[in-house]
Short mmCIF file of C-alpha atoms and ligand atoms in Angstrom, two decimals:
data_model
loop_
_atom_site.label_atom_id
_atom_site.label_comp_id
_atom_site.label_asym_id
_atom_site.label_seq_id
_atom_site.Cartn_x
_atom_site.Cartn_y
_atom_site.Cartn_z
CA MET A 275 0.02 0.21 0.17
CA ALA A 276 1.43 3.59 -0.74
CA GLN A 277 2.70 5.20 2.03
CA ASN A 278 0.45 8.40 3.50
CA LYS A 279 2.11 11.64 2.72
CA ILE A 280 1.61 15.32 3.50
CA LEU A 281 3.08 17.87 1.15
CA ILE A 282 4.30 20.83 2.80
CA LEU A 283 4.26 23.94 0.40
CA ASP A 284 6.86 26.47 2.06
CA PHE A 285 6.24 30.01 1.04
CA GLY A 286 9.18 31.51 2.97
CA GLY A 287 7.97 30.75 6.39
CA GLN A 288 10.78 30.57 9.14
CA TYR A 289 9.11 27.71 10.72
CA ASN A 290 8.71 25.25 7.95
CA GLN A 291 11.09 22.80 9.45
CA LEU A 292 9.02 22.71 12.86
CA ILE A 293 5.89 21.82 10.61
CA ALA A 294 7.43 19.34 9.00
CA ARG A 295 8.80 18.05 12.39
CA ARG A 296 5.41 17.80 13.95
CA VAL A 297 3.45 16.19 11.43
CA ARG A 298 6.37 13.56 11.43
CA GLU A 299 5.80 13.12 15.50
CA CYS A 300 2.17 12.31 14.21
CA GLY A 301 3.87 8.93 12.31
CA VAL A 302 2.85 10.47 9.08
CA TYR A 303 5.48 10.97 6.12
CA CYS A 304 5.76 14.58 5.03
CA GLU A 305 8.02 16.76 2.99
CA VAL A 306 8.84 20.50 2.39
CA ARG A 307 8.88 21.67 -1.20
CA ASN A 308 9.48 25.29 -2.34
CA PHE A 309 5.85 26.77 -3.35
CA ASP A 310 7.06 27.16 -6.95
CA SER A 311 9.08 23.86 -7.43
CA MET A 312 5.96 21.71 -7.97
CA THR A 313 3.63 21.98 -10.85
CA LEU A 314 -0.31 21.09 -9.98
CA ASP A 315 0.67 18.14 -11.95
CA ASP A 316 3.66 17.06 -10.00
CA ILE A 317 1.46 17.75 -6.96
CA LYS A 318 -1.23 15.19 -8.50
CA ALA A 319 1.28 12.80 -9.06
CA TYR A 320 2.84 13.20 -5.50
CA ASP A 321 -0.36 11.76 -4.31
CA PRO A 322 -0.66 13.60 -0.90
CA LYS A 323 -3.58 12.83 1.70
CA GLY A 324 -3.28 16.99 2.28
CA LEU A 325 -1.47 19.93 1.83
CA ILE A 326 0.00 22.47 4.22
CA PHE A 327 0.91 26.01 3.11
CA THR A 328 3.43 27.85 5.40
CA GLY A 329 3.75 31.12 6.41
CA GLY A 330 5.84 33.55 4.55
CA PRO A 331 7.23 37.20 5.13
CA GLN A 332 5.40 38.94 2.38
CA SER A 333 2.04 40.36 1.71
CA ALA A 334 -0.36 38.32 -0.32
CA TYR A 335 -1.69 41.68 -2.67
CA GLY A 336 2.16 42.66 -3.01
CA GLU A 337 3.96 42.46 -6.12
CA GLY A 338 5.99 39.33 -7.03
CA ALA A 339 4.22 37.87 -3.97
CA PRO A 340 4.48 34.08 -3.71
CA SER A 341 1.19 32.57 -5.29
CA ILE A 342 -0.14 29.42 -6.09
CA ASP A 343 -2.35 27.64 -9.11
CA GLY A 344 -5.97 28.53 -7.78
CA LYS A 345 -6.75 25.18 -9.02
CA VAL A 346 -5.08 23.35 -6.20
CA PHE A 347 -8.07 23.89 -4.43
CA GLU A 348 -10.01 21.80 -7.20
CA LEU A 349 -8.27 18.98 -6.49
CA GLY A 350 -10.32 17.36 -3.68
CA ILE A 351 -7.00 17.16 -1.25
CA PRO A 352 -7.42 19.08 2.14
CA VAL A 353 -5.58 22.13 2.70
CA LEU A 354 -4.52 23.70 5.98
CA GLY A 355 -3.16 27.27 5.76
CA ILE A 356 -0.94 29.13 8.12
CA CYS A 357 -0.44 32.66 8.53
CA TYR A 358 0.68 33.81 4.91
CA GLY A 359 -0.67 30.22 3.65
CA ALA A 360 -3.88 31.21 5.34
CA GLN A 361 -4.47 34.70 3.58
CA LEU A 362 -3.36 32.88 0.45
CA MET A 363 -6.11 30.34 0.95
CA ALA A 364 -8.52 33.24 1.46
CA HIS A 365 -7.38 35.65 -1.33
CA LYS A 366 -7.47 32.79 -3.92
CA LEU A 367 -10.62 31.89 -2.89
CA GLY A 368 -12.41 35.05 -3.08
CA GLY A 369 -11.73 36.39 0.45
CA ARG A 370 -10.07 40.02 1.43
CA ILE A 371 -6.56 40.51 3.01
CA SER A 372 -6.26 43.86 4.79
CA SER A 373 -3.34 45.30 6.47
CA ALA A 374 -3.64 45.20 10.08
CA PRO A 375 -4.34 48.24 12.20
CA THR A 376 -1.86 46.85 14.74
CA SER A 377 0.67 44.04 14.06
CA GLU A 378 0.60 41.04 16.14
CA TYR A 379 3.72 39.45 17.13
CA GLY A 380 4.61 36.88 19.71
CA ARG A 381 2.41 35.70 22.14
CA THR A 382 -1.22 36.30 21.71
CA VAL A 383 -4.59 35.56 23.72
CA VAL A 384 -6.78 34.01 20.71
CA SER A 385 -10.36 33.78 21.16
CA ILE A 386 -11.93 30.54 19.75
CA ASP A 387 -15.23 30.83 18.33
CA ASN A 388 -15.81 27.08 16.89
CA LYS A 389 -14.08 23.67 18.12
CA ASP A 390 -15.86 21.32 15.80
CA GLY A 391 -12.57 21.44 13.43
CA VAL A 392 -9.08 21.42 13.82
CA LEU A 393 -9.16 23.67 16.90
CA GLU A 394 -10.91 20.89 18.97
CA LYS A 395 -8.40 20.41 21.60
CA ALA A 396 -8.36 24.70 21.85
CA ASP A 397 -8.86 26.69 25.39
CA ASP A 398 -11.63 29.15 24.99
CA GLU A 399 -8.73 31.84 24.87
CA ASN A 400 -5.74 29.90 23.73
CA ILE A 401 -2.58 31.46 24.07
CA CYS A 402 -0.84 31.26 20.20
CA TRP A 403 2.03 32.41 18.39
CA MET A 404 1.53 35.09 16.45
CA SER A 405 3.52 37.14 13.37
CA HIS A 406 1.78 38.93 11.01
CA THR A 407 0.66 42.35 9.68
CA ASP A 408 -1.96 41.54 7.10
CA TYR A 409 -4.78 39.75 8.18
CA ILE A 410 -7.93 38.22 6.72
CA SER A 411 -10.75 40.89 7.05
CA GLU A 412 -13.39 39.03 4.85
CA PRO A 413 -13.16 35.08 4.59
CA PRO A 414 -14.03 33.66 1.42
CA GLU A 415 -17.59 32.43 0.54
CA GLY A 416 -18.55 28.93 2.58
CA PHE A 417 -16.19 29.46 5.59
CA ILE A 418 -16.80 29.95 8.99
CA VAL A 419 -14.96 31.80 11.35
CA THR A 420 -13.14 29.74 14.13
CA ALA A 421 -11.19 32.34 16.19
CA HIS A 422 -10.18 35.86 16.44
CA THR A 423 -7.96 38.34 18.63
CA GLU A 424 -8.87 41.51 19.73
CA SER A 425 -7.22 43.02 16.35
CA CYS A 426 -7.53 40.26 14.19
CA PRO A 427 -11.26 39.38 12.91
CA VAL A 428 -10.36 35.86 11.52
CA ALA A 429 -7.43 33.96 13.13
CA GLY A 430 -9.10 30.77 11.99
CA MET A 431 -11.67 29.94 9.52
CA GLU A 432 -12.86 26.82 8.13
CA ASP A 433 -14.77 25.57 5.15
CA ARG A 434 -14.98 21.98 6.23
CA LYS A 435 -17.25 20.72 3.69
CA ARG A 436 -14.70 21.27 1.15
CA GLY A 437 -11.69 20.17 3.55
CA PHE A 438 -10.07 23.54 3.81
CA TYR A 439 -8.59 25.02 7.04
CA ALA A 440 -6.48 28.11 8.05
CA VAL A 441 -5.06 29.64 10.89
CA GLN A 442 -3.54 33.01 11.37
CA PHE A 443 -1.38 31.96 14.07
CA HIS A 444 1.52 29.43 14.32
CA PRO A 445 0.41 25.76 15.58
CA GLU A 446 3.91 24.77 14.78
CA VAL A 447 5.54 26.61 17.59
CA ASN A 448 6.04 25.31 21.04
CA HIS A 449 4.46 28.73 22.54
CA THR A 450 1.08 28.01 20.64
CA GLN A 451 -0.79 26.14 23.07
CA HIS A 452 -2.28 22.85 21.68
CA GLY A 453 -0.93 23.81 18.59
CA ALA A 454 0.37 20.14 17.81
CA GLU A 455 -2.77 18.92 18.61
CA PHE A 456 -4.46 21.43 16.12
CA LEU A 457 -1.94 19.89 13.11
CA ARG A 458 -2.83 16.25 14.43
CA LYS A 459 -5.98 17.07 14.03
CA PHE A 460 -5.74 18.11 10.46
CA VAL A 461 -3.08 15.14 9.68
CA LEU A 462 -5.19 12.34 11.27
CA GLY A 463 -8.54 13.22 11.42
CA VAL A 464 -9.24 15.64 8.24
CA CYS A 465 -6.88 13.96 6.26
CA ALA A 466 -7.45 10.81 7.67
CA CYS A 467 -3.73 9.65 7.32
CA GLU A 468 -2.41 6.33 8.72
CA GLN A 469 0.65 6.28 11.15
CA ASP A 470 2.90 4.45 8.77
CA TRP A 471 5.58 6.45 9.45
CA GLN A 472 7.93 4.13 11.59
CA MET A 473 11.47 3.64 11.91
CA GLY A 474 11.05 0.14 11.52
CA SER A 475 9.73 -0.07 8.32
CA PHE A 476 12.06 2.59 7.11
CA ALA A 477 14.84 0.38 7.78
CA GLU A 478 13.42 -2.31 5.80
CA LYS A 479 12.70 -0.28 2.51
CA GLN A 480 15.96 1.27 2.98
CA ILE A 481 18.08 -2.05 2.94
CA LYS A 482 16.03 -3.43 0.26
CA GLU A 483 16.47 -0.43 -2.05
CA ILE A 484 20.21 -0.05 -1.01
CA ARG A 485 20.71 -3.44 -1.96
CA GLU A 486 18.98 -3.20 -5.53
CA LYS A 487 21.09 -0.19 -6.21
CA VAL A 488 24.59 -1.28 -5.15
CA GLY A 489 24.15 -4.64 -6.78
CA THR A 490 27.40 -6.03 -6.71
CA GLY A 491 29.49 -2.60 -6.22
CA LYS A 492 32.04 -1.53 -3.48
CA VAL A 493 30.85 1.12 -0.95
CA LEU A 494 32.94 3.39 1.03
CA CYS A 495 31.87 5.35 4.01
CA ALA A 496 33.45 7.97 6.07
CA LEU A 497 32.71 7.17 9.60
CA SER A 498 33.48 9.39 12.52
CA GLY A 499 31.48 7.69 15.43
CA GLY A 500 28.94 10.52 15.45
CA VAL A 501 25.33 9.74 15.56
CA ASP A 502 24.81 10.49 11.62
CA SER A 503 27.28 8.12 10.16
CA SER A 504 27.27 5.74 12.79
CA VAL A 505 23.47 5.02 11.87
CA ALA A 506 24.45 5.16 8.22
CA ALA A 507 27.36 2.76 8.31
CA VAL A 508 25.49 0.09 10.16
CA LEU A 509 22.22 0.71 7.73
CA LEU A 510 24.99 0.15 4.89
CA SER A 511 26.18 -2.98 6.58
CA LYS A 512 22.84 -4.67 6.99
CA ALA A 513 22.11 -3.83 3.32
CA VAL A 514 25.58 -4.77 1.86
CA GLY A 515 27.55 -6.43 4.26
CA LYS A 516 31.25 -7.00 3.06
CA GLN A 517 31.01 -4.66 0.02
CA LEU A 518 31.12 -1.78 2.47
CA THR A 519 34.47 -0.15 4.03
CA CYS A 520 34.12 2.36 6.48
CA VAL A 521 37.13 4.78 7.16
CA PHE A 522 37.60 6.42 10.50
CA VAL A 523 39.82 9.38 10.06
CA ASP A 524 41.81 10.20 13.24
CA HIS A 525 42.83 13.50 12.69
CA GLY A 526 44.57 14.05 16.06
CA LEU A 527 41.45 16.46 16.86
CA LEU A 528 39.34 14.09 19.04
CA ARG A 529 38.24 14.01 22.42
CA LYS A 530 40.20 12.38 25.29
CA ASP A 531 40.18 8.45 24.34
CA GLU A 532 37.62 8.81 21.34
CA GLY A 533 39.82 7.39 18.27
CA ASN A 534 39.82 4.21 20.98
CA GLN A 535 36.39 3.96 21.69
CA VAL A 536 35.38 4.30 18.04
CA SER A 537 37.70 1.82 17.13
CA GLU A 538 36.40 -0.71 19.99
CA ILE A 539 32.99 -0.37 19.05
CA PHE A 540 33.23 -0.56 14.95
CA GLY A 541 36.26 -2.28 14.46
CA PRO A 542 36.86 -5.81 14.23
CA ASP A 543 36.03 -6.73 17.97
CA GLY A 544 32.98 -4.86 18.07
CA PRO A 545 29.62 -6.10 17.22
CA TYR A 546 29.40 -4.71 13.91
CA ASP A 547 30.91 -6.16 10.62
CA LEU A 548 32.02 -2.99 8.91
CA ASN A 549 35.34 -3.50 7.41
CA PHE A 550 36.73 -0.94 9.88
CA VAL A 551 39.84 1.15 8.99
CA ARG A 552 41.37 3.40 11.10
CA VAL A 553 43.92 5.77 9.90
CA ASN A 554 46.18 7.38 11.91
CA ALA A 555 46.73 11.09 10.49
CA GLN A 556 47.51 13.07 13.13
CA GLN A 557 50.69 14.05 12.48
CA ARG A 558 49.65 14.93 9.09
CA TYR A 559 46.81 17.46 10.36
CA TYR A 560 49.33 18.75 12.92
CA ASP A 561 51.98 19.54 10.01
CA LYS A 562 49.20 21.16 8.19
CA LEU A 563 48.03 23.24 10.88
CA ALA A 564 51.08 24.63 12.07
CA GLY A 565 51.22 28.42 12.27
CA ILE A 566 47.82 29.00 11.35
CA THR A 567 45.55 30.85 13.53
CA GLU A 568 42.60 32.21 11.34
CA PRO A 569 39.64 29.79 12.09
CA GLU A 570 38.19 29.73 8.44
CA ALA A 571 41.37 28.79 7.22
CA LYS A 572 41.87 25.73 10.15
CA ARG A 573 38.36 24.80 8.85
CA LYS A 574 39.21 24.54 5.47
CA ILE A 575 42.61 22.96 6.13
CA ILE A 576 41.05 20.42 8.02
CA GLY A 577 38.18 19.72 6.08
CA GLU A 578 40.51 19.50 2.76
CA GLU A 579 42.94 17.35 4.37
CA PHE A 580 40.01 15.01 5.30
CA ILE A 581 39.48 14.55 1.67
CA ARG A 582 43.15 13.62 0.83
CA VAL A 583 43.35 11.34 3.52
CA PHE A 584 39.65 9.85 2.31
CA GLU A 585 41.27 9.78 -1.20
CA ASP A 586 44.43 7.58 -0.34
CA GLU A 587 42.36 4.99 1.49
CA ALA A 588 39.90 5.29 -1.52
CA ARG A 589 42.56 4.56 -3.76
CA LYS A 590 44.15 1.46 -1.71
CA ILE A 591 40.77 -0.08 -1.99
CA GLY A 592 40.75 -0.10 -5.49
CA LYS A 593 37.64 0.54 -7.53
CA VAL A 594 34.65 2.07 -5.31
CA ASP A 595 31.54 2.73 -7.13
CA PHE A 596 29.57 4.49 -4.50
CA LEU A 597 30.20 6.97 -1.39
CA VAL A 598 28.09 6.98 1.74
CA GLN A 599 27.13 10.39 3.20
CA GLY A 600 25.35 11.03 6.43
CA THR A 601 23.23 13.94 5.06
CA ILE A 602 20.02 14.54 7.35
CA TYR A 603 16.82 16.65 6.02
CA PRO A 604 17.67 19.93 7.74
CA ASP A 605 20.55 19.96 5.55
CA VAL A 606 18.39 19.26 2.80
CA ILE A 607 16.21 21.49 3.39
CA GLU A 608 18.66 24.51 4.40
CA SER A 609 20.39 23.84 1.20
CA GLY A 610 17.55 24.05 -1.20
CA LEU A 611 15.07 26.15 -0.14
CA GLY A 612 16.43 29.17 1.98
CA LYS A 613 19.47 31.48 1.20
CA SER A 614 21.03 32.19 4.42
CA ALA A 615 24.71 33.80 5.37
CA VAL A 616 27.39 31.93 6.03
CA ILE A 617 28.40 32.16 9.61
CA LYS A 618 30.85 29.19 9.40
CA SER A 619 32.35 26.83 6.64
CA HIS A 620 30.86 23.72 8.37
CA HIS A 621 32.60 20.64 7.42
CA ASN A 622 30.86 17.25 8.08
CA VAL A 623 32.86 14.72 7.74
CA GLY A 624 30.08 12.97 5.62
CA GLY A 625 30.00 16.03 3.53
CA LEU A 626 32.61 15.36 1.01
CA PRO A 627 32.69 16.64 -2.65
CA ASP A 628 33.13 14.06 -5.56
CA HIS A 629 36.59 14.71 -5.71
CA VAL A 630 37.09 11.26 -5.77
CA ASP A 631 35.91 8.49 -8.59
CA PHE A 632 32.71 7.59 -7.41
CA LYS A 633 29.61 6.39 -9.51
CA GLU A 634 27.03 7.67 -7.37
CA ILE A 635 26.55 9.10 -3.54
CA ILE A 636 24.29 7.31 -1.13
CA GLU A 637 22.56 9.35 1.26
CA PRO A 638 20.03 6.81 3.02
CA LEU A 639 19.17 9.57 5.68
CA ARG A 640 18.34 12.61 3.76
CA MET A 641 14.85 12.45 4.54
CA LEU A 642 15.13 12.16 8.05
CA PHE A 643 15.59 14.76 10.93
CA LYS A 644 17.84 14.26 13.69
CA ASP A 645 15.36 12.64 16.34
CA GLU A 646 14.65 10.00 13.73
CA VAL A 647 18.08 9.24 12.82
CA ARG A 648 18.23 8.32 16.56
CA ALA A 649 14.90 6.47 16.46
CA LEU A 650 16.73 4.55 13.28
CA GLY A 651 19.83 3.94 15.25
CA ARG A 652 17.82 2.01 18.34
CA GLU A 653 16.00 0.24 15.64
CA LEU A 654 19.29 -0.75 14.29
CA GLY A 655 20.21 -1.87 17.62
CA LEU A 656 22.75 1.01 18.37
CA PRO A 657 23.50 1.51 21.90
CA ASP A 658 21.91 4.36 23.91
CA TYR A 659 24.97 6.05 24.52
CA LEU A 660 25.88 6.24 20.70
CA VAL A 661 22.40 7.34 19.57
CA ASN A 662 22.21 9.94 22.16
CA ARG A 663 25.45 11.65 21.51
CA GLN A 664 26.05 15.37 21.69
CA PRO A 665 26.72 16.91 18.43
CA PHE A 666 30.90 17.14 17.90
CA PRO A 667 31.85 19.61 14.98
CA GLY A 668 33.66 17.96 12.01
CA PRO A 669 36.75 19.68 12.71
CA GLY A 670 36.76 18.69 16.48
CA LEU A 671 39.27 20.17 18.74
CA GLY A 672 40.79 22.21 15.92
CA ILE A 673 37.93 24.88 16.50
CA ARG A 674 38.02 24.50 20.30
CA ILE A 675 41.72 26.15 20.39
CA ILE A 676 41.96 29.45 19.58
CA GLY A 677 44.81 30.41 17.59
CA GLU A 678 47.35 28.18 16.55
CA VAL A 679 46.56 24.32 16.97
CA THR A 680 49.52 22.22 18.29
CA GLU A 681 49.51 18.57 19.61
CA ALA A 682 50.21 20.03 23.05
CA LYS A 683 47.40 22.36 23.21
CA VAL A 684 45.42 19.26 21.94
CA LYS A 685 46.35 17.49 24.81
CA ILE A 686 45.82 20.28 27.26
CA VAL A 687 42.05 20.64 25.84
CA GLN A 688 41.51 16.98 25.88
CA GLU A 689 42.38 16.79 29.60
CA ALA A 690 40.37 19.86 30.76
CA ASP A 691 37.22 18.66 28.47
CA ALA A 692 37.20 15.08 29.69
CA ILE A 693 37.05 16.39 33.50
CA TYR A 694 34.23 18.84 32.73
CA ARG A 695 32.39 15.84 30.98
CA GLU A 696 32.78 13.47 33.74
CA GLU A 697 31.88 15.98 36.39
CA LEU A 698 28.82 17.12 34.57
CA GLU A 699 27.74 13.60 34.07
CA LYS A 700 28.35 12.75 37.26
CA ALA A 701 26.26 15.93 38.48
CA GLY A 702 23.16 14.40 36.63
CA TYR A 703 23.55 17.40 33.68
CA GLY A 704 24.87 15.24 31.03
CA SER A 705 21.43 14.83 29.94
CA LYS A 706 19.87 18.12 30.78
CA VAL A 707 22.50 20.31 28.85
CA ASN A 708 22.15 19.48 24.92
CA GLN A 709 26.12 20.35 24.32
CA TYR A 710 28.88 21.05 26.68
CA PHE A 711 32.86 21.10 26.32
CA ALA A 712 35.97 22.81 27.09
CA ALA A 713 38.18 25.38 25.13
CA LEU A 714 41.44 26.41 25.05
CA THR A 715 41.98 29.99 25.15
CA ASN A 716 44.96 31.62 23.55
CA MET A 717 45.14 34.06 26.72
CA ARG A 718 47.57 33.16 29.04
CA SER A 719 47.88 35.02 32.73
CA VAL A 720 49.74 34.95 35.85
CA GLY A 721 48.96 33.01 38.79
CA VAL A 722 50.47 31.70 41.42
CA MET A 723 50.88 27.55 42.32
CA GLY A 724 53.06 25.88 45.08
CA ASP A 725 54.63 29.56 46.04
CA PHE A 726 55.63 29.61 42.38
CA ARG A 727 54.66 32.28 39.91
CA THR A 728 53.02 30.65 36.68
CA TYR A 729 52.11 32.05 33.24
CA ASP A 730 49.61 29.61 31.96
CA TYR A 731 46.40 29.42 29.82
CA ALA A 732 42.96 29.76 30.47
CA ILE A 733 40.23 27.24 29.77
CA ALA A 734 36.55 28.47 28.79
CA LEU A 735 33.77 26.27 29.68
CA ARG A 736 30.92 25.75 27.73
CA ALA A 737 27.21 24.24 28.16
CA VAL A 738 24.24 25.13 26.04
CA THR A 739 20.54 24.35 26.16
CA THR A 740 19.03 24.56 22.88
CA THR A 741 16.67 22.29 20.94
CA ASP A 742 17.74 23.16 17.18
CA PHE A 743 21.41 24.20 17.87
CA MET A 744 20.25 27.35 15.71
CA THR A 745 19.93 29.52 18.81
CA ALA A 746 20.75 28.62 22.18
CA GLU A 747 21.11 29.78 25.88
CA SER A 748 24.18 29.07 28.22
CA ALA A 749 23.14 26.50 30.46
CA ASP A 750 22.62 27.45 34.29
CA LEU A 751 25.02 25.38 36.08
CA PRO A 752 25.37 24.89 39.70
CA TRP A 753 27.97 27.06 41.20
CA ASP A 754 29.56 24.03 43.11
CA LEU A 755 29.76 22.10 39.96
CA LEU A 756 32.02 24.56 38.35
CA GLN A 757 33.99 25.14 41.24
CA THR A 758 34.46 21.47 41.88
CA VAL A 759 35.36 21.32 37.59
CA THR A 760 37.52 24.43 38.21
CA SER A 761 39.88 23.15 40.91
CA ARG A 762 39.99 19.79 39.00
CA ILE A 763 41.13 21.40 35.72
CA VAL A 764 44.09 23.62 37.82
CA ASN A 765 45.25 20.73 39.76
CA GLU A 766 45.52 18.10 37.17
CA VAL A 767 45.97 19.79 33.82
CA ASP A 768 49.28 21.04 33.29
CA HIS A 769 49.80 24.60 32.22
CA VAL A 770 46.19 25.73 32.98
CA ASN A 771 45.67 28.41 35.71
CA ARG A 772 42.62 29.93 35.23
CA VAL A 773 38.85 28.66 34.14
CA PHE A 774 36.29 30.93 32.75
CA TYR A 775 32.72 29.82 31.91
CA ASP A 776 31.21 31.47 29.04
CA LEU A 777 27.62 32.81 29.60
CA THR A 778 26.80 34.02 26.22
CA GLY A 779 24.22 32.80 24.35
CA LYS A 780 23.39 32.17 20.23
CA PRO A 781 22.86 34.62 19.14
CA PRO A 782 25.36 36.76 19.94
CA GLY A 783 28.04 34.09 20.20
CA THR A 784 27.71 30.52 18.50
CA ILE A 785 28.12 27.58 20.06
CA GLU A 786 31.69 26.55 19.09
CA PHE A 787 34.66 29.47 20.00
CA GLU A 788 35.54 29.39 16.36
P1 LIG B 172 27.91 27.06 15.75
O1 LIG B 172 29.17 26.88 16.34
O2 LIG B 172 27.42 27.54 14.67
O3 LIG B 172 27.30 25.38 15.86
O4 LIG B 172 26.76 27.67 16.93
C1 LIG B 172 26.12 24.98 15.83
C2 LIG B 172 26.09 23.46 15.70
O5 LIG B 172 27.26 23.02 14.23
C3 LIG B 172 27.98 22.09 15.26
N1 LIG B 172 29.20 22.45 14.31
C4 LIG B 172 29.72 21.72 13.65
N2 LIG B 172 29.05 20.65 13.09
N3 LIG B 172 30.84 20.38 11.74
C5 LIG B 172 29.91 19.67 12.12
O6 LIG B 172 29.50 18.79 11.24
C6 LIG B 172 31.53 21.82 11.51
O7 LIG B 172 32.18 22.45 11.19
C7 LIG B 172 30.54 22.37 12.78
N4 LIG B 172 30.95 23.72 13.19
C8 LIG B 172 29.84 23.86 14.49
C9 LIG B 172 28.36 22.64 16.85
O8 LIG B 172 29.16 21.99 17.76
C10 LIG B 172 26.96 22.97 17.18
O9 LIG B 172 26.54 21.72 17.51
#
């Protein structure tokens, strides 16, 4: 039986990924596509059980405003319009849009007028997240008004007979009370989707498809020990067995003991059969990084060197047809749908260009969100500590050492970081904080130890809470925990005499230091 699908048409909204995540959380598959990337025939061929039109920054009457063929409303497919999507629906079906006398941004009290449709679970006065300057001043014929606010006469409207639903607020945002339930009602109730998006059946289907694609070819996978590449590697190994080789490049910028831990799990003595190859390229990296202080230059060198090492390994293996990458859906959405400024040239170990002579790239996770990759990992039998790992950047400690990277500095930051992680986990903060690490500043200052003057480095500690890693807050760690960590670091790690805790959020900081 064909899979149930919801198609989300993106009109430039900030929260489109969230909409997709909420739909997936209902156990229903969905994809986000640009509003102008699909013709009416494409939509029909895609065969969605429902359509969602996202928000967007434009005004529906504005010049060049994103629009859609009005015949989409004749396909017999239920539609949910959100914010701009709601206004577009009203506009296309003969309603009226006006510029609101007062814009509504953020938390807004919405009065619910009718709960027989998607707003079934709403409170009478429901707090919702708003972000709009235009509003629907007159709903199209056939619609009833289901919600309003003090300054917005149509905060919700529905034409249940035709299956059209619209909300001016953002149900996908956590700040909207019962928002997830509104989406759930649309997806499971109105569109009558079955909850057939499960990681178990996804794994089976992927394994079958990969086998067909690869045939008898050889497959190479860059394995860093991070969640995405580990899940991709194990999935591939289930599909093609001995035809797969996994290459783990130890660039000398890993956390303390990490190289050995990754080798233990994925090497020949571990539970997986991955043809695991560890390349000890530490010196190669230290040589290349000598004297380099500029963050972007360091990132580029580390990324480039990775490719060179990888090419050398590919040549040793002989003709390799397929390369596995651990690309996930947010990468696809971000690179395909929006244009944002480059803050850092992120280097994903899986994100290789096709420098090496590969017939095809396999990206088995490209349609999954991070939490789904973790669920798939569990499905494939990967242990919890692996699937729940916090992110670790491709350039590793190279971007947690401010300024020049040397082997001696790597050792300092490794030791300090190990102490920090050990104490944080012991105090029960390991699962409460989303990312935490120590970084080595290039600041040296005077101290005194055992009656001697010291002139040594300062370690910076970072701990952040975040859901999407795009914004973050500094974690509120207890003072005594920070004191324990500080005293252990200055006592146990050579060449450190001071410890700082970074209180900066993102923005204006970033999570990593470089
Ligand atoms: P920033 O520092 O940009 O980091 O706030 C956001 C998240 O991305 C991780 N990060 C990277 N991940 N390659 C990666 O795979 C990279 O080059 C890279 N740089 C940053 C960072 O650890 C945080 O989780």
